[in-house]
Amino acid sequence: MVVIGPGSRADLIAVRATWGLAVSDDGGRRFRFLCEDAFQYIDGYDPTIAINHAGVLLVGVPDGLQGTSDFCDPLRRDDLRGQHVVDLATDATGRTVVAGVMSSDAEPVTRIARSSDGGGRFELSQDTWTNAEPLTVEVAPGDARRAYATIRVRGDGSLVFARSDDGAARWRRTAARFSGAGGAYIAG
């Protein structure tokens, strides 16, 4: 996974690989390695990543969200503590951040969280999916209030393609069907 910082922060590049994270703050001329231990995830787990408008690298982990602007000292974001942050996306400015999150309950509850300050504070959506897992989230490039999500219902394996037009507060299932597909992933 490769993410490039938004707008004036396009000099920031983050790469997630099987061996950890690598970041560049000079447009890709040099990269530095960030070890998995610093972000408190273990081998075999590939976290989701995003870069916000202030150049903060956001890293979703199984028990929350961490962020770092100096690439040395990640700080946990309390709003999503205890939630498995499965996917992250930002709008073109990096100020709006959406996160597909899943609770750690025996029958997990999926929600979409939204931040309008680059990931400083998150609000969880009112709508939930029970016994489901988020797959991907994305913010529409031309409208930061519009977002999309794909979700897998664990019981029957069905896939949901959902859309929000109010800043990820309320979600509606679209008519899209993915019969026979094992997953549905939004890439852009």
PDB file of C-alpha atoms in Angstrom:
ATOM      1  CA  MET A   1       0.000   0.000   0.000  1.00  0.00           C
ATOM      2  CA  VAL A   2       1.370   3.402  -0.970  1.00  0.00           C
ATOM      3  CA  VAL A   3      -0.136   6.724   0.155  1.00  0.00           C
ATOM      4  CA  ILE A   4       0.959  10.207  -0.810  1.00  0.00           C
ATOM      5  CA  GLY A   5       0.230  13.218   1.349  1.00  0.00           C
ATOM      6  CA  PRO A   6      -2.503  15.604   0.207  1.00  0.00           C
ATOM      7  CA  GLY A   7      -1.949  19.059  -1.302  1.00  0.00           C
ATOM      8  CA  SER A   8       1.190  20.797  -0.053  1.00  0.00           C
ATOM      9  CA  ARG A   9       2.129  17.605   1.831  1.00  0.00           C
ATOM     10  CA  ALA A  10       2.666  15.623  -1.391  1.00  0.00           C
ATOM     11  CA  ASP A  11       6.333  15.400  -0.373  1.00  0.00           C
ATOM     12  CA  LEU A  12       5.262  12.767   2.177  1.00  0.00           C
ATOM     13  CA  ILE A  13       5.069   9.185   0.964  1.00  0.00           C
ATOM     14  CA  ALA A  14       4.255   6.194   3.160  1.00  0.00           C
ATOM     15  CA  VAL A  15       4.620   2.580   2.102  1.00  0.00           C
ATOM     16  CA  ARG A  16       3.172  -0.387   3.953  1.00  0.00           C
ATOM     17  CA  ALA A  17       4.861  -3.684   3.252  1.00  0.00           C
ATOM     18  CA  THR A  18       5.003  -7.108   4.856  1.00  0.00           C
ATOM     19  CA  TRP A  19       8.135  -6.058   6.749  1.00  0.00           C
ATOM     20  CA  GLY A  20       6.765  -2.803   8.217  1.00  0.00           C
ATOM     21  CA  LEU A  21       6.349   0.817   7.171  1.00  0.00           C
ATOM     22  CA  ALA A  22       8.670   3.091   5.214  1.00  0.00           C
ATOM     23  CA  VAL A  23       8.215   6.867   4.979  1.00  0.00           C
ATOM     24  CA  SER A  24       9.771   9.630   2.951  1.00  0.00           C
ATOM     25  CA  ASP A  25       9.467  13.340   3.698  1.00  0.00           C
ATOM     26  CA  ASP A  26      11.444  14.454   0.636  1.00  0.00           C
ATOM     27  CA  GLY A  27       9.289  13.251  -2.240  1.00  0.00           C
ATOM     28  CA  GLY A  28      10.738   9.757  -2.328  1.00  0.00           C
ATOM     29  CA  ARG A  29      14.466  10.492  -2.511  1.00  0.00           C
ATOM     30  CA  ARG A  30      15.088   8.802   0.844  1.00  0.00           C
ATOM     31  CA  PHE A  31      12.933   6.456   2.915  1.00  0.00           C
ATOM     32  CA  ARG A  32      13.235   5.501   6.546  1.00  0.00           C
ATOM     33  CA  PHE A  33      11.979   2.323   8.137  1.00  0.00           C
ATOM     34  CA  LEU A  34       9.382   2.419  10.922  1.00  0.00           C
ATOM     35  CA  CYS A  35       9.279  -0.797  12.861  1.00  0.00           C
ATOM     36  CA  GLU A  36       6.053  -2.593  13.697  1.00  0.00           C
ATOM     37  CA  ASP A  37       6.768  -2.525  17.435  1.00  0.00           C
ATOM     38  CA  ALA A  38       6.559   1.278  17.506  1.00  0.00           C
ATOM     39  CA  PHE A  39       2.953   1.069  16.292  1.00  0.00           C
ATOM     40  CA  GLN A  40       2.140  -1.949  18.462  1.00  0.00           C
ATOM     41  CA  TYR A  41       1.209  -4.434  15.782  1.00  0.00           C
ATOM     42  CA  ILE A  42       2.849  -7.749  15.092  1.00  0.00           C
ATOM     43  CA  ASP A  43       4.291  -9.662  12.140  1.00  0.00           C
ATOM     44  CA  GLY A  44       1.689 -10.841   9.674  1.00  0.00           C
ATOM     45  CA  TYR A  45      -0.631  -7.858  10.208  1.00  0.00           C
ATOM     46  CA  ASP A  46      -0.747  -5.183   7.529  1.00  0.00           C
ATOM     47  CA  PRO A  47      -2.205  -1.958   8.955  1.00  0.00           C
ATOM     48  CA  THR A  48      -4.128   0.586   6.958  1.00  0.00           C
ATOM     49  CA  ILE A  49      -2.414   3.973   6.582  1.00  0.00           C
ATOM     50  CA  ALA A  50      -3.294   7.541   5.583  1.00  0.00           C
ATOM     51  CA  ILE A  51      -1.620  10.968   5.683  1.00  0.00           C
ATOM     52  CA  ASN A  52      -3.606  14.025   6.769  1.00  0.00           C
ATOM     53  CA  HIS A  53      -3.347  17.724   5.855  1.00  0.00           C
ATOM     54  CA  ALA A  54      -0.786  18.424   8.605  1.00  0.00           C
ATOM     55  CA  GLY A  55       1.521  15.605   7.524  1.00  0.00           C
ATOM     56  CA  VAL A  56       0.491  13.220  10.292  1.00  0.00           C
ATOM     57  CA  LEU A  57       0.823   9.552   9.377  1.00  0.00           C
ATOM     58  CA  LEU A  58      -2.277   7.712  10.639  1.00  0.00           C
ATOM     59  CA  VAL A  59      -1.940   3.975  11.239  1.00  0.00           C
ATOM     60  CA  GLY A  60      -4.972   1.767  11.919  1.00  0.00           C
ATOM     61  CA  VAL A  61      -4.273  -1.173  14.221  1.00  0.00           C
ATOM     62  CA  PRO A  62      -6.434  -3.957  15.706  1.00  0.00           C
ATOM     63  CA  ASP A  63      -7.157  -1.942  18.855  1.00  0.00           C
ATOM     64  CA  GLY A  64      -7.355   1.628  17.604  1.00  0.00           C
ATOM     65  CA  LEU A  65      -5.622   4.360  15.664  1.00  0.00           C
ATOM     66  CA  GLN A  66      -2.177   5.839  16.070  1.00  0.00           C
ATOM     67  CA  GLY A  67      -0.675   8.947  14.547  1.00  0.00           C
ATOM     68  CA  THR A  68       2.797  10.426  14.228  1.00  0.00           C
ATOM     69  CA  SER A  69       4.115  13.616  12.682  1.00  0.00           C
ATOM     70  CA  ASP A  70       7.772  12.966  13.504  1.00  0.00           C
ATOM     71  CA  PHE A  71       7.706   9.270  12.436  1.00  0.00           C
ATOM     72  CA  CYS A  72       9.342   8.349  15.738  1.00  0.00           C
ATOM     73  CA  ASP A  73       6.760   8.667  18.490  1.00  0.00           C
ATOM     74  CA  PRO A  74       3.277   7.456  17.538  1.00  0.00           C
ATOM     75  CA  LEU A  75       0.398   8.568  19.759  1.00  0.00           C
ATOM     76  CA  ARG A  76      -2.835   6.634  20.234  1.00  0.00           C
ATOM     77  CA  ARG A  77      -6.053   8.440  19.247  1.00  0.00           C
ATOM     78  CA  ASP A  78      -8.545   7.926  22.084  1.00  0.00           C
ATOM     79  CA  ASP A  79     -11.746   8.272  20.010  1.00  0.00           C
ATOM     80  CA  LEU A  80     -11.167   4.901  18.322  1.00  0.00           C
ATOM     81  CA  ARG A  81      -9.505   3.059  21.211  1.00  0.00           C
ATOM     82  CA  GLY A  82     -10.644  -0.568  21.322  1.00  0.00           C
ATOM     83  CA  GLN A  83     -11.949  -0.507  17.729  1.00  0.00           C
ATOM     84  CA  HIS A  84     -10.239  -2.521  14.985  1.00  0.00           C
ATOM     85  CA  VAL A  85      -9.429   0.140  12.378  1.00  0.00           C
ATOM     86  CA  VAL A  86      -9.638  -1.854   9.144  1.00  0.00           C
ATOM     87  CA  ASP A  87      -9.399   0.907   6.528  1.00  0.00           C
ATOM     88  CA  LEU A  88      -8.663   4.648   6.360  1.00  0.00           C
ATOM     89  CA  ALA A  89      -9.181   7.236   3.636  1.00  0.00           C
ATOM     90  CA  THR A  90      -8.860  10.999   3.350  1.00  0.00           C
ATOM     91  CA  ASP A  91     -10.421  13.560   1.076  1.00  0.00           C
ATOM     92  CA  ALA A  92      -8.235  15.521  -1.355  1.00  0.00           C
ATOM     93  CA  THR A  93      -7.357  18.107   1.320  1.00  0.00           C
ATOM     94  CA  GLY A  94      -6.504  15.574   4.034  1.00  0.00           C
ATOM     95  CA  ARG A  95      -8.853  17.295   6.500  1.00  0.00           C
ATOM     96  CA  THR A  96     -11.640  14.722   6.219  1.00  0.00           C
ATOM     97  CA  VAL A  97     -10.662  11.235   7.345  1.00  0.00           C
ATOM     98  CA  VAL A  98     -13.003   8.241   7.323  1.00  0.00           C
ATOM     99  CA  ALA A  99     -12.295   4.938   9.039  1.00  0.00           C
ATOM    100  CA  GLY A 100     -13.977   1.560   8.719  1.00  0.00           C
ATOM    101  CA  VAL A 101     -14.003   0.197  12.274  1.00  0.00           C
ATOM    102  CA  MET A 102     -15.138  -3.049  13.874  1.00  0.00           C
ATOM    103  CA  SER A 103     -15.786  -3.761  17.542  1.00  0.00           C
ATOM    104  CA  SER A 104     -14.143  -6.664  19.349  1.00  0.00           C
ATOM    105  CA  ASP A 105     -17.498  -8.159  20.427  1.00  0.00           C
ATOM    106  CA  ALA A 106     -18.272 -11.844  19.815  1.00  0.00           C
ATOM    107  CA  GLU A 107     -20.654 -10.614  17.100  1.00  0.00           C
ATOM    108  CA  PRO A 108     -18.666  -7.618  15.861  1.00  0.00           C
ATOM    109  CA  VAL A 109     -20.387  -4.345  15.084  1.00  0.00           C
ATOM    110  CA  THR A 110     -19.124  -2.349  12.113  1.00  0.00           C
ATOM    111  CA  ARG A 111     -19.375   1.418  11.903  1.00  0.00           C
ATOM    112  CA  ILE A 112     -17.788   4.146   9.869  1.00  0.00           C
ATOM    113  CA  ALA A 113     -16.036   6.904  11.800  1.00  0.00           C
ATOM    114  CA  ARG A 114     -15.438  10.392  10.419  1.00  0.00           C
ATOM    115  CA  SER A 115     -13.089  13.177  11.380  1.00  0.00           C
ATOM    116  CA  SER A 116     -13.248  16.682   9.913  1.00  0.00           C
ATOM    117  CA  ASP A 117      -9.983  17.792  11.536  1.00  0.00           C
ATOM    118  CA  GLY A 118      -7.524  15.382   9.949  1.00  0.00           C
ATOM    119  CA  GLY A 119      -8.019  12.575  12.449  1.00  0.00           C
ATOM    120  CA  GLY A 120      -7.848  14.555  15.676  1.00  0.00           C
ATOM    121  CA  ARG A 121     -11.392  13.704  16.782  1.00  0.00           C
ATOM    122  CA  PHE A 122     -13.713  11.076  15.323  1.00  0.00           C
ATOM    123  CA  GLU A 123     -17.471  10.644  15.417  1.00  0.00           C
ATOM    124  CA  LEU A 124     -18.956   7.185  14.911  1.00  0.00           C
ATOM    125  CA  SER A 125     -21.789   6.804  12.419  1.00  0.00           C
ATOM    126  CA  GLN A 126     -25.298   6.275  13.748  1.00  0.00           C
ATOM    127  CA  ASP A 127     -25.775   3.316  11.422  1.00  0.00           C
ATOM    128  CA  THR A 128     -24.233  -0.046  12.265  1.00  0.00           C
ATOM    129  CA  TRP A 129     -23.874  -3.498  10.748  1.00  0.00           C
ATOM    130  CA  THR A 130     -23.978  -6.371  13.243  1.00  0.00           C
ATOM    131  CA  ASN A 131     -21.813  -9.464  12.793  1.00  0.00           C
ATOM    132  CA  ALA A 132     -20.066  -7.741   9.905  1.00  0.00           C
ATOM    133  CA  GLU A 133     -16.608  -6.490   9.001  1.00  0.00           C
ATOM    134  CA  PRO A 134     -15.663  -3.377   7.034  1.00  0.00           C
ATOM    135  CA  LEU A 135     -13.552  -4.003   3.955  1.00  0.00           C
ATOM    136  CA  THR A 136     -12.890  -0.551   2.493  1.00  0.00           C
ATOM    137  CA  VAL A 137     -13.904   3.095   2.846  1.00  0.00           C
ATOM    138  CA  GLU A 138     -13.392   5.992   0.474  1.00  0.00           C
ATOM    139  CA  VAL A 139     -14.240   9.705   0.361  1.00  0.00           C
ATOM    140  CA  ALA A 140     -15.589  11.062  -2.927  1.00  0.00           C
ATOM    141  CA  PRO A 141     -12.945  13.267  -4.555  1.00  0.00           C
ATOM    142  CA  GLY A 142     -15.332  16.110  -5.374  1.00  0.00           C
ATOM    143  CA  ASP A 143     -17.429  16.125  -2.187  1.00  0.00           C
ATOM    144  CA  ALA A 144     -15.987  15.396   1.269  1.00  0.00           C
ATOM    145  CA  ARG A 145     -19.516  14.834   2.624  1.00  0.00           C
ATOM    146  CA  ARG A 146     -19.979  11.822   0.334  1.00  0.00           C
ATOM    147  CA  ALA A 147     -18.347   8.558   1.310  1.00  0.00           C
ATOM    148  CA  TYR A 148     -18.538   4.933   0.263  1.00  0.00           C
ATOM    149  CA  ALA A 149     -17.946   1.690   2.149  1.00  0.00           C
ATOM    150  CA  THR A 150     -17.869  -2.008   1.439  1.00  0.00           C
ATOM    151  CA  ILE A 151     -18.826  -4.412   4.215  1.00  0.00           C
ATOM    152  CA  ARG A 152     -18.923  -8.206   4.486  1.00  0.00           C
ATOM    153  CA  VAL A 153     -21.730  -9.745   6.557  1.00  0.00           C
ATOM    154  CA  ARG A 154     -20.183 -12.674   8.405  1.00  0.00           C
ATOM    155  CA  GLY A 155     -23.263 -14.874   8.716  1.00  0.00           C
ATOM    156  CA  ASP A 156     -24.032 -15.291   5.029  1.00  0.00           C
ATOM    157  CA  GLY A 157     -20.908 -13.767   3.452  1.00  0.00           C
ATOM    158  CA  SER A 158     -22.955 -11.195   1.541  1.00  0.00           C
ATOM    159  CA  LEU A 159     -21.317  -7.951   0.502  1.00  0.00           C
ATOM    160  CA  VAL A 160     -22.803  -4.516   1.111  1.00  0.00           C
ATOM    161  CA  PHE A 161     -21.882  -1.424  -0.885  1.00  0.00           C
ATOM    162  CA  ALA A 162     -23.038   1.583   1.153  1.00  0.00           C
ATOM    163  CA  ARG A 163     -23.119   5.319   0.516  1.00  0.00           C
ATOM    164  CA  SER A 164     -23.353   8.360   2.765  1.00  0.00           C
ATOM    165  CA  ASP A 165     -24.159  11.886   1.620  1.00  0.00           C
ATOM    166  CA  ASP A 166     -24.099  13.575   5.033  1.00  0.00           C
ATOM    167  CA  GLY A 167     -20.512  13.280   6.157  1.00  0.00           C
ATOM    168  CA  ALA A 168     -20.679   9.583   7.119  1.00  0.00           C
ATOM    169  CA  ALA A 169     -23.354  10.063   9.792  1.00  0.00           C
ATOM    170  CA  ARG A 170     -26.062   8.013   8.031  1.00  0.00           C
ATOM    171  CA  TRP A 171     -25.543   5.233   5.496  1.00  0.00           C
ATOM    172  CA  ARG A 172     -27.762   3.562   2.945  1.00  0.00           C
ATOM    173  CA  ARG A 173     -27.198   0.289   1.187  1.00  0.00           C
ATOM    174  CA  THR A 174     -26.988   0.690  -2.569  1.00  0.00           C
ATOM    175  CA  ALA A 175     -28.563  -1.685  -5.083  1.00  0.00           C
ATOM    176  CA  ALA A 176     -25.146  -3.008  -6.152  1.00  0.00           C
ATOM    177  CA  ARG A 177     -24.864  -6.801  -6.032  1.00  0.00           C
ATOM    178  CA  PHE A 178     -21.685  -8.843  -5.973  1.00  0.00           C
ATOM    179  CA  SER A 179     -22.936 -12.397  -6.432  1.00  0.00           C
ATOM    180  CA  GLY A 180     -20.155 -14.945  -6.235  1.00  0.00           C
ATOM    181  CA  ALA A 181     -17.529 -12.390  -5.189  1.00  0.00           C
ATOM    182  CA  GLY A 182     -15.382 -13.047  -2.119  1.00  0.00           C
ATOM    183  CA  GLY A 183     -14.809  -9.342  -1.491  1.00  0.00           C
ATOM    184  CA  ALA A 184     -15.534  -5.876  -2.818  1.00  0.00           C
ATOM    185  CA  TYR A 185     -12.794  -3.298  -2.497  1.00  0.00           C
ATOM    186  CA  ILE A 186     -12.965   0.398  -3.313  1.00  0.00           C
ATOM    187  CA  ALA A 187      -9.622   1.659  -4.574  1.00  0.00           C
ATOM    188  CA  GLY A 188     -10.480   5.220  -5.492  1.00  0.00           C
TER     189      GLY A 188
END
